[in-house]
């Protein structure tokens, strides 16, 4: 029997019981296809839930359709919340559930207090070749990034989503910033971003046969903006042509590494440029990220 897929029937709430956490474990196994060793142990989930971690679920009746898990962390001597997992089961995708789970996570963090101080930043990582995640993170939520991590979880794990190396962009979500508030109010800046992109030759560009092509690095680094293109559906490339998927991985790794080291940060992502199935493109800006998002407010002398 097909599963229910009605947006209005789904509610977001904290995971409370042992059974809720067991359902999260099942969703984790289903979405990532993990081995036993790589799946979050239930004992750890229970302990983390009891010590202030945030476990949120999207429920269709009493059945879990997706969840988000985040824990308290320290980054450059400042408290942050790090979101480790966000997963929505396949039949429930593209119904805004991922977005709603992130909104609920933001609400929980805005309400947190630790020694009278508040937490204003949520971090997480995602695979920069995943156009869907890039769109959710940059366009819908308003994250920014100044860090790319090659093989973050090692060359591969048991996950079906980690077969093409495990590079990640480390993103920051400044949850109380004007940028994020605007994004959550649905203020789109797609026209501006497309405008900015129209003046830039991408450092990694789709060529006619779907392969990534490099353009001149020193020329790109002299400019104020850099663009990096990615396929609109890397999963399809991975299943049809793993060697081509790896080429995309290595070329984008090179482009992010070189540009971030040279003082750029990732400001935006625009999906499906050049037609419905066209590539997506990251827009990187030169300069300090806190000039772009003043609320990030880095401490003086702290490293990037
Ligand atoms: C990432 C994930 C949580 C998103 O869940 P979701 O409920 O489908 O997300 P939403 O519906 O809120 O948003 C998806 C957006 O991506 C868009 N999208 C779908 N496919 C896309 C693609 N190939 N390129 C660009 N955007 C795409 C959707 O149209 C939607 O945007 P819109 O609302 O502006 O139309 C889900 O796909 C998932 O579980 N993926 C596997 C695990 C994972 O990658 N987790 C996150 C990293 S840890």
mmCIF file with all atom_site columns, N, CA and C and ligand atoms in Angstrom, residues 31-32 84-89 92-100 125-126 131-133 135-136 140 161 232-233 269 271, ligand 1:
data_model
loop_
_atom_site.group_PDB
_atom_site.id
_atom_site.type_symbol
_atom_site.label_atom_id
_atom_site.label_alt_id
_atom_site.label_comp_id
_atom_site.label_asym_id
_atom_site.label_entity_id
_atom_site.label_seq_id
_atom_site.pdbx_PDB_ins_code
_atom_site.Cartn_x
_atom_site.Cartn_y
_atom_site.Cartn_z
_atom_site.occupancy
_atom_site.B_iso_or_equiv
_atom_site.pdbx_formal_charge
_atom_site.auth_seq_id
_atom_site.auth_comp_id
_atom_site.auth_asym_id
_atom_site.auth_atom_id
_atom_site.pdbx_PDB_model_num
ATOM   1   N N   . UNK A 1 31  ? 17.863 5.727  5.104   1.00 0.00 ? 31  UNK A N   1
ATOM   2   C CA  . UNK A 1 31  ? 18.313 6.846  4.254   1.00 0.00 ? 31  UNK A CA  1
ATOM   3   C C   . UNK A 1 31  ? 19.784 6.698  3.859   1.00 0.00 ? 31  UNK A C   1
ATOM   4   N N   . UNK A 1 32  ? 20.640 6.301  4.813   1.00 0.00 ? 32  UNK A N   1
ATOM   5   C CA  . UNK A 1 32  ? 22.066 6.205  4.480   1.00 0.00 ? 32  UNK A CA  1
ATOM   6   C C   . UNK A 1 32  ? 22.509 4.786  4.109   1.00 0.00 ? 32  UNK A C   1
ATOM   7   N N   . UNK A 1 84  ? 24.185 17.152 13.238  1.00 0.00 ? 84  UNK A N   1
ATOM   8   C CA  . UNK A 1 84  ? 24.934 16.014 12.701  1.00 0.00 ? 84  UNK A CA  1
ATOM   9   C C   . UNK A 1 84  ? 24.157 15.257 11.634  1.00 0.00 ? 84  UNK A C   1
ATOM   10  N N   . UNK A 1 85  ? 22.837 15.169 11.811  1.00 0.00 ? 85  UNK A N   1
ATOM   11  C CA  . UNK A 1 85  ? 22.042 14.406 10.830  1.00 0.00 ? 85  UNK A CA  1
ATOM   12  C C   . UNK A 1 85  ? 20.710 15.097 10.546  1.00 0.00 ? 85  UNK A C   1
ATOM   13  N N   . UNK A 1 86  ? 20.367 15.113 9.269   1.00 0.00 ? 86  UNK A N   1
ATOM   14  C CA  . UNK A 1 86  ? 19.030 15.534 8.832   1.00 0.00 ? 86  UNK A CA  1
ATOM   15  C C   . UNK A 1 86  ? 18.625 14.522 7.776   1.00 0.00 ? 86  UNK A C   1
ATOM   16  N N   . UNK A 1 87  ? 17.507 13.875 7.977   1.00 0.00 ? 87  UNK A N   1
ATOM   17  C CA  . UNK A 1 87  ? 17.100 12.840 7.013   1.00 0.00 ? 87  UNK A CA  1
ATOM   18  C C   . UNK A 1 87  ? 15.583 12.852 6.852   1.00 0.00 ? 87  UNK A C   1
ATOM   19  N N   . UNK A 1 88  ? 15.151 12.743 5.610   1.00 0.00 ? 88  UNK A N   1
ATOM   20  C CA  . UNK A 1 88  ? 13.727 12.606 5.327   1.00 0.00 ? 88  UNK A CA  1
ATOM   21  C C   . UNK A 1 88  ? 13.564 11.374 4.446   1.00 0.00 ? 88  UNK A C   1
ATOM   22  N N   . UNK A 1 89  ? 12.655 10.482 4.795   1.00 0.00 ? 89  UNK A N   1
ATOM   23  C CA  . UNK A 1 89  ? 12.463 9.261  4.014   1.00 0.00 ? 89  UNK A CA  1
ATOM   24  C C   . UNK A 1 89  ? 11.961 9.614  2.611   1.00 0.00 ? 89  UNK A C   1
ATOM   25  N N   . UNK A 1 92  ? 8.609  11.032 1.427   1.00 0.00 ? 92  UNK A N   1
ATOM   26  C CA  . UNK A 1 92  ? 8.200  12.307 2.030   1.00 0.00 ? 92  UNK A CA  1
ATOM   27  C C   . UNK A 1 92  ? 9.078  13.476 1.579   1.00 0.00 ? 92  UNK A C   1
ATOM   28  N N   . UNK A 1 93  ? 9.935  13.243 0.579   1.00 0.00 ? 93  UNK A N   1
ATOM   29  C CA  . UNK A 1 93  ? 10.848 14.307 0.132   1.00 0.00 ? 93  UNK A CA  1
ATOM   30  C C   . UNK A 1 93  ? 10.109 15.405 -0.624  1.00 0.00 ? 93  UNK A C   1
ATOM   31  N N   . UNK A 1 94  ? 10.725 16.574 -0.661  1.00 0.00 ? 94  UNK A N   1
ATOM   32  C CA  . UNK A 1 94  ? 10.213 17.746 -1.401  1.00 0.00 ? 94  UNK A CA  1
ATOM   33  C C   . UNK A 1 94  ? 8.843  18.206 -0.907  1.00 0.00 ? 94  UNK A C   1
ATOM   34  N N   . UNK A 1 95  ? 8.582  17.965 0.367   1.00 0.00 ? 95  UNK A N   1
ATOM   35  C CA  . UNK A 1 95  ? 7.342  18.462 0.985   1.00 0.00 ? 95  UNK A CA  1
ATOM   36  C C   . UNK A 1 95  ? 7.665  19.514 2.034   1.00 0.00 ? 95  UNK A C   1
ATOM   37  N N   . UNK A 1 96  ? 8.908  20.015 2.006   1.00 0.00 ? 96  UNK A N   1
ATOM   38  C CA  . UNK A 1 96  ? 9.333  21.043 2.965   1.00 0.00 ? 96  UNK A CA  1
ATOM   39  C C   . UNK A 1 96  ? 9.656  20.472 4.350   1.00 0.00 ? 96  UNK A C   1
ATOM   40  N N   . UNK A 1 97  ? 9.719  19.158 4.478   1.00 0.00 ? 97  UNK A N   1
ATOM   41  C CA  . UNK A 1 97  ? 9.939  18.609 5.824   1.00 0.00 ? 97  UNK A CA  1
ATOM   42  C C   . UNK A 1 97  ? 11.364 18.883 6.309   1.00 0.00 ? 97  UNK A C   1
ATOM   43  N N   . UNK A 1 98  ? 12.350 18.753 5.398   1.00 0.00 ? 98  UNK A N   1
ATOM   44  C CA  . UNK A 1 98  ? 13.728 19.074 5.773   1.00 0.00 ? 98  UNK A CA  1
ATOM   45  C C   . UNK A 1 98  ? 13.799 20.513 6.257   1.00 0.00 ? 98  UNK A C   1
ATOM   46  N N   . UNK A 1 99  ? 13.161 21.392 5.521   1.00 0.00 ? 99  UNK A N   1
ATOM   47  C CA  . UNK A 1 99  ? 13.130 22.821 5.859   1.00 0.00 ? 99  UNK A CA  1
ATOM   48  C C   . UNK A 1 99  ? 12.469 23.035 7.224   1.00 0.00 ? 99  UNK A C   1
ATOM   49  N N   . UNK A 1 100 ? 11.329 22.372 7.430   1.00 0.00 ? 100 UNK A N   1
ATOM   50  C CA  . UNK A 1 100 ? 10.598 22.564 8.703   1.00 0.00 ? 100 UNK A CA  1
ATOM   51  C C   . UNK A 1 100 ? 11.372 22.011 9.889   1.00 0.00 ? 100 UNK A C   1
ATOM   52  N N   . UNK A 1 125 ? 27.605 19.971 8.116   1.00 0.00 ? 125 UNK A N   1
ATOM   53  C CA  . UNK A 1 125 ? 28.365 19.746 6.890   1.00 0.00 ? 125 UNK A CA  1
ATOM   54  C C   . UNK A 1 125 ? 27.442 19.125 5.852   1.00 0.00 ? 125 UNK A C   1
ATOM   55  N N   . UNK A 1 126 ? 27.772 19.326 4.583   1.00 0.00 ? 126 UNK A N   1
ATOM   56  C CA  . UNK A 1 126 ? 27.024 18.619 3.535   1.00 0.00 ? 126 UNK A CA  1
ATOM   57  C C   . UNK A 1 126 ? 27.925 18.445 2.322   1.00 0.00 ? 126 UNK A C   1
ATOM   58  N N   . UNK A 1 131 ? 23.177 18.953 -5.231  1.00 0.00 ? 131 UNK A N   1
ATOM   59  C CA  . UNK A 1 131 ? 22.480 20.187 -5.610  1.00 0.00 ? 131 UNK A CA  1
ATOM   60  C C   . UNK A 1 131 ? 21.266 20.449 -4.691  1.00 0.00 ? 131 UNK A C   1
ATOM   61  N N   . UNK A 1 132 ? 20.524 19.384 -4.369  1.00 0.00 ? 132 UNK A N   1
ATOM   62  C CA  . UNK A 1 132 ? 19.332 19.540 -3.527  1.00 0.00 ? 132 UNK A CA  1
ATOM   63  C C   . UNK A 1 132 ? 19.713 20.111 -2.154  1.00 0.00 ? 132 UNK A C   1
ATOM   64  N N   . UNK A 1 133 ? 20.767 19.563 -1.558  1.00 0.00 ? 133 UNK A N   1
ATOM   65  C CA  . UNK A 1 133 ? 21.176 20.051 -0.240  1.00 0.00 ? 133 UNK A CA  1
ATOM   66  C C   . UNK A 1 133 ? 21.707 21.480 -0.331  1.00 0.00 ? 133 UNK A C   1
ATOM   67  N N   . UNK A 1 135 ? 20.775 23.742 -2.425  1.00 0.00 ? 135 UNK A N   1
ATOM   68  C CA  . UNK A 1 135 ? 19.617 24.632 -2.565  1.00 0.00 ? 135 UNK A CA  1
ATOM   69  C C   . UNK A 1 135 ? 18.920 24.832 -1.209  1.00 0.00 ? 135 UNK A C   1
ATOM   70  N N   . UNK A 1 136 ? 18.690 23.735 -0.501  1.00 0.00 ? 136 UNK A N   1
ATOM   71  C CA  . UNK A 1 136 ? 18.051 23.841 0.819   1.00 0.00 ? 136 UNK A CA  1
ATOM   72  C C   . UNK A 1 136 ? 18.898 24.715 1.754   1.00 0.00 ? 136 UNK A C   1
ATOM   73  N N   . UNK A 1 140 ? 17.309 28.337 0.706   1.00 0.00 ? 140 UNK A N   1
ATOM   74  C CA  . UNK A 1 140 ? 16.134 28.384 1.574   1.00 0.00 ? 140 UNK A CA  1
ATOM   75  C C   . UNK A 1 140 ? 16.487 28.806 2.997   1.00 0.00 ? 140 UNK A C   1
ATOM   76  N N   . UNK A 1 161 ? 25.425 6.954  0.437   1.00 0.00 ? 161 UNK A N   1
ATOM   77  C CA  . UNK A 1 161 ? 25.633 8.357  0.041   1.00 0.00 ? 161 UNK A CA  1
ATOM   78  C C   . UNK A 1 161 ? 27.101 8.775  0.144   1.00 0.00 ? 161 UNK A C   1
ATOM   79  N N   . UNK A 1 232 ? 23.178 18.860 -11.801 1.00 0.00 ? 232 UNK A N   1
ATOM   80  C CA  . UNK A 1 232 ? 21.906 19.020 -11.079 1.00 0.00 ? 232 UNK A CA  1
ATOM   81  C C   . UNK A 1 232 ? 21.524 17.736 -10.338 1.00 0.00 ? 232 UNK A C   1
ATOM   82  N N   . UNK A 1 233 ? 22.090 16.594 -10.743 1.00 0.00 ? 233 UNK A N   1
ATOM   83  C CA  . UNK A 1 233 ? 21.757 15.344 -10.048 1.00 0.00 ? 233 UNK A CA  1
ATOM   84  C C   . UNK A 1 233 ? 22.987 14.429 -10.013 1.00 0.00 ? 233 UNK A C   1
ATOM   85  N N   . UNK A 1 269 ? 24.110 29.771 -3.546  1.00 0.00 ? 269 UNK A N   1
ATOM   86  C CA  . UNK A 1 269 ? 24.000 28.692 -4.532  1.00 0.00 ? 269 UNK A CA  1
ATOM   87  C C   . UNK A 1 269 ? 22.741 28.952 -5.349  1.00 0.00 ? 269 UNK A C   1
ATOM   88  N N   . UNK A 1 271 ? 20.311 27.091 -8.229  1.00 0.00 ? 271 UNK A N   1
ATOM   89  C CA  . UNK A 1 271 ? 20.127 25.810 -8.921  1.00 0.00 ? 271 UNK A CA  1
ATOM   90  C C   . UNK A 1 271 ? 19.647 26.027 -10.358 1.00 0.00 ? 271 UNK A C   1
HETATM 91  C C1  . LIG B 2 .   ? 18.348 16.619 2.293   1.00 0.00 ? 1   LIG B C1  1
HETATM 92  C C2  . LIG B 2 .   ? 16.960 16.165 2.734   1.00 0.00 ? 1   LIG B C2  1
HETATM 93  C C3  . LIG B 2 .   ? 16.916 16.071 4.255   1.00 0.00 ? 1   LIG B C3  1
HETATM 94  C C4  . LIG B 2 .   ? 15.949 17.220 2.248   1.00 0.00 ? 1   LIG B C4  1
HETATM 95  O O1  . LIG B 2 .   ? 14.667 16.854 2.701   1.00 0.00 ? 1   LIG B O1  1
HETATM 96  P P1  . LIG B 2 .   ? 13.324 17.395 2.021   1.00 0.00 ? 1   LIG B P1  1
HETATM 97  O O2  . LIG B 2 .   ? 12.235 17.247 3.010   1.00 0.00 ? 1   LIG B O2  1
HETATM 98  O O3  . LIG B 2 .   ? 13.134 16.759 0.690   1.00 0.00 ? 1   LIG B O3  1
HETATM 99  O O4  . LIG B 2 .   ? 13.687 18.946 1.822   1.00 0.00 ? 1   LIG B O4  1
HETATM 100 P P2  . LIG B 2 .   ? 12.718 20.151 1.454   1.00 0.00 ? 1   LIG B P2  1
HETATM 101 O O5  . LIG B 2 .   ? 11.463 19.636 0.798   1.00 0.00 ? 1   LIG B O5  1
HETATM 102 O O6  . LIG B 2 .   ? 12.549 21.011 2.643   1.00 0.00 ? 1   LIG B O6  1
HETATM 103 O O7  . LIG B 2 .   ? 13.616 20.959 0.400   1.00 0.00 ? 1   LIG B O7  1
HETATM 104 C C5  . LIG B 2 .   ? 14.111 20.336 -0.741  1.00 0.00 ? 1   LIG B C5  1
HETATM 105 C C6  . LIG B 2 .   ? 14.356 21.404 -1.788  1.00 0.00 ? 1   LIG B C6  1
HETATM 106 O O8  . LIG B 2 .   ? 15.288 20.908 -2.744  1.00 0.00 ? 1   LIG B O8  1
HETATM 107 C C7  . LIG B 2 .   ? 14.720 21.062 -4.046  1.00 0.00 ? 1   LIG B C7  1
HETATM 108 N N1  . LIG B 2 .   ? 15.341 20.048 -4.910  1.00 0.00 ? 1   LIG B N1  1
HETATM 109 C C8  . LIG B 2 .   ? 14.992 18.760 -5.102  1.00 0.00 ? 1   LIG B C8  1
HETATM 110 N N2  . LIG B 2 .   ? 15.877 18.180 -5.960  1.00 0.00 ? 1   LIG B N2  1
HETATM 111 C C9  . LIG B 2 .   ? 16.793 19.133 -6.281  1.00 0.00 ? 1   LIG B C9  1
HETATM 112 C C10 . LIG B 2 .   ? 17.944 19.167 -7.103  1.00 0.00 ? 1   LIG B C10 1
HETATM 113 N N3  . LIG B 2 .   ? 18.362 18.076 -7.777  1.00 0.00 ? 1   LIG B N3  1
HETATM 114 N N4  . LIG B 2 .   ? 18.661 20.331 -7.192  1.00 0.00 ? 1   LIG B N4  1
HETATM 115 C C11 . LIG B 2 .   ? 18.265 21.437 -6.516  1.00 0.00 ? 1   LIG B C11 1
HETATM 116 N N5  . LIG B 2 .   ? 17.186 21.469 -5.730  1.00 0.00 ? 1   LIG B N5  1
HETATM 117 C C12 . LIG B 2 .   ? 16.454 20.323 -5.617  1.00 0.00 ? 1   LIG B C12 1
HETATM 118 C C13 . LIG B 2 .   ? 13.246 20.923 -3.836  1.00 0.00 ? 1   LIG B C13 1
HETATM 119 O O9  . LIG B 2 .   ? 12.551 21.458 -4.942  1.00 0.00 ? 1   LIG B O9  1
HETATM 120 C C14 . LIG B 2 .   ? 13.087 21.766 -2.564  1.00 0.00 ? 1   LIG B C14 1
HETATM 121 O O10 . LIG B 2 .   ? 13.188 23.153 -2.822  1.00 0.00 ? 1   LIG B O10 1
HETATM 122 P P3  . LIG B 2 .   ? 11.893 24.146 -2.982  1.00 0.00 ? 1   LIG B P3  1
HETATM 123 O O11 . LIG B 2 .   ? 11.083 23.991 -1.741  1.00 0.00 ? 1   LIG B O11 1
HETATM 124 O O12 . LIG B 2 .   ? 12.507 25.513 -3.130  1.00 0.00 ? 1   LIG B O12 1
HETATM 125 O O13 . LIG B 2 .   ? 11.191 23.678 -4.212  1.00 0.00 ? 1   LIG B O13 1
HETATM 126 C C15 . LIG B 2 .   ? 16.570 14.790 2.113   1.00 0.00 ? 1   LIG B C15 1
HETATM 127 O O14 . LIG B 2 .   ? 16.678 14.893 0.726   1.00 0.00 ? 1   LIG B O14 1
HETATM 128 C C16 . LIG B 2 .   ? 17.452 13.638 2.602   1.00 0.00 ? 1   LIG B C16 1
HETATM 129 O O15 . LIG B 2 .   ? 17.124 12.982 3.588   1.00 0.00 ? 1   LIG B O15 1
HETATM 130 N N6  . LIG B 2 .   ? 18.580 13.371 1.904   1.00 0.00 ? 1   LIG B N6  1
HETATM 131 C C17 . LIG B 2 .   ? 19.515 12.294 2.258   1.00 0.00 ? 1   LIG B C17 1
HETATM 132 C C18 . LIG B 2 .   ? 20.306 12.596 3.537   1.00 0.00 ? 1   LIG B C18 1
HETATM 133 C C19 . LIG B 2 .   ? 21.014 13.950 3.494   1.00 0.00 ? 1   LIG B C19 1
HETATM 134 O O16 . LIG B 2 .   ? 21.580 14.343 2.489   1.00 0.00 ? 1   LIG B O16 1
HETATM 135 N N7  . LIG B 2 .   ? 20.951 14.677 4.626   1.00 0.00 ? 1   LIG B N7  1
HETATM 136 C C20 . LIG B 2 .   ? 21.481 16.021 4.752   1.00 0.00 ? 1   LIG B C20 1
HETATM 137 C C21 . LIG B 2 .   ? 22.934 16.094 4.961   1.00 0.00 ? 1   LIG B C21 1
HETATM 138 S S1  . LIG B 2 .   ? 23.442 15.392 6.508   1.00 0.00 ? 1   LIG B S1  1
#
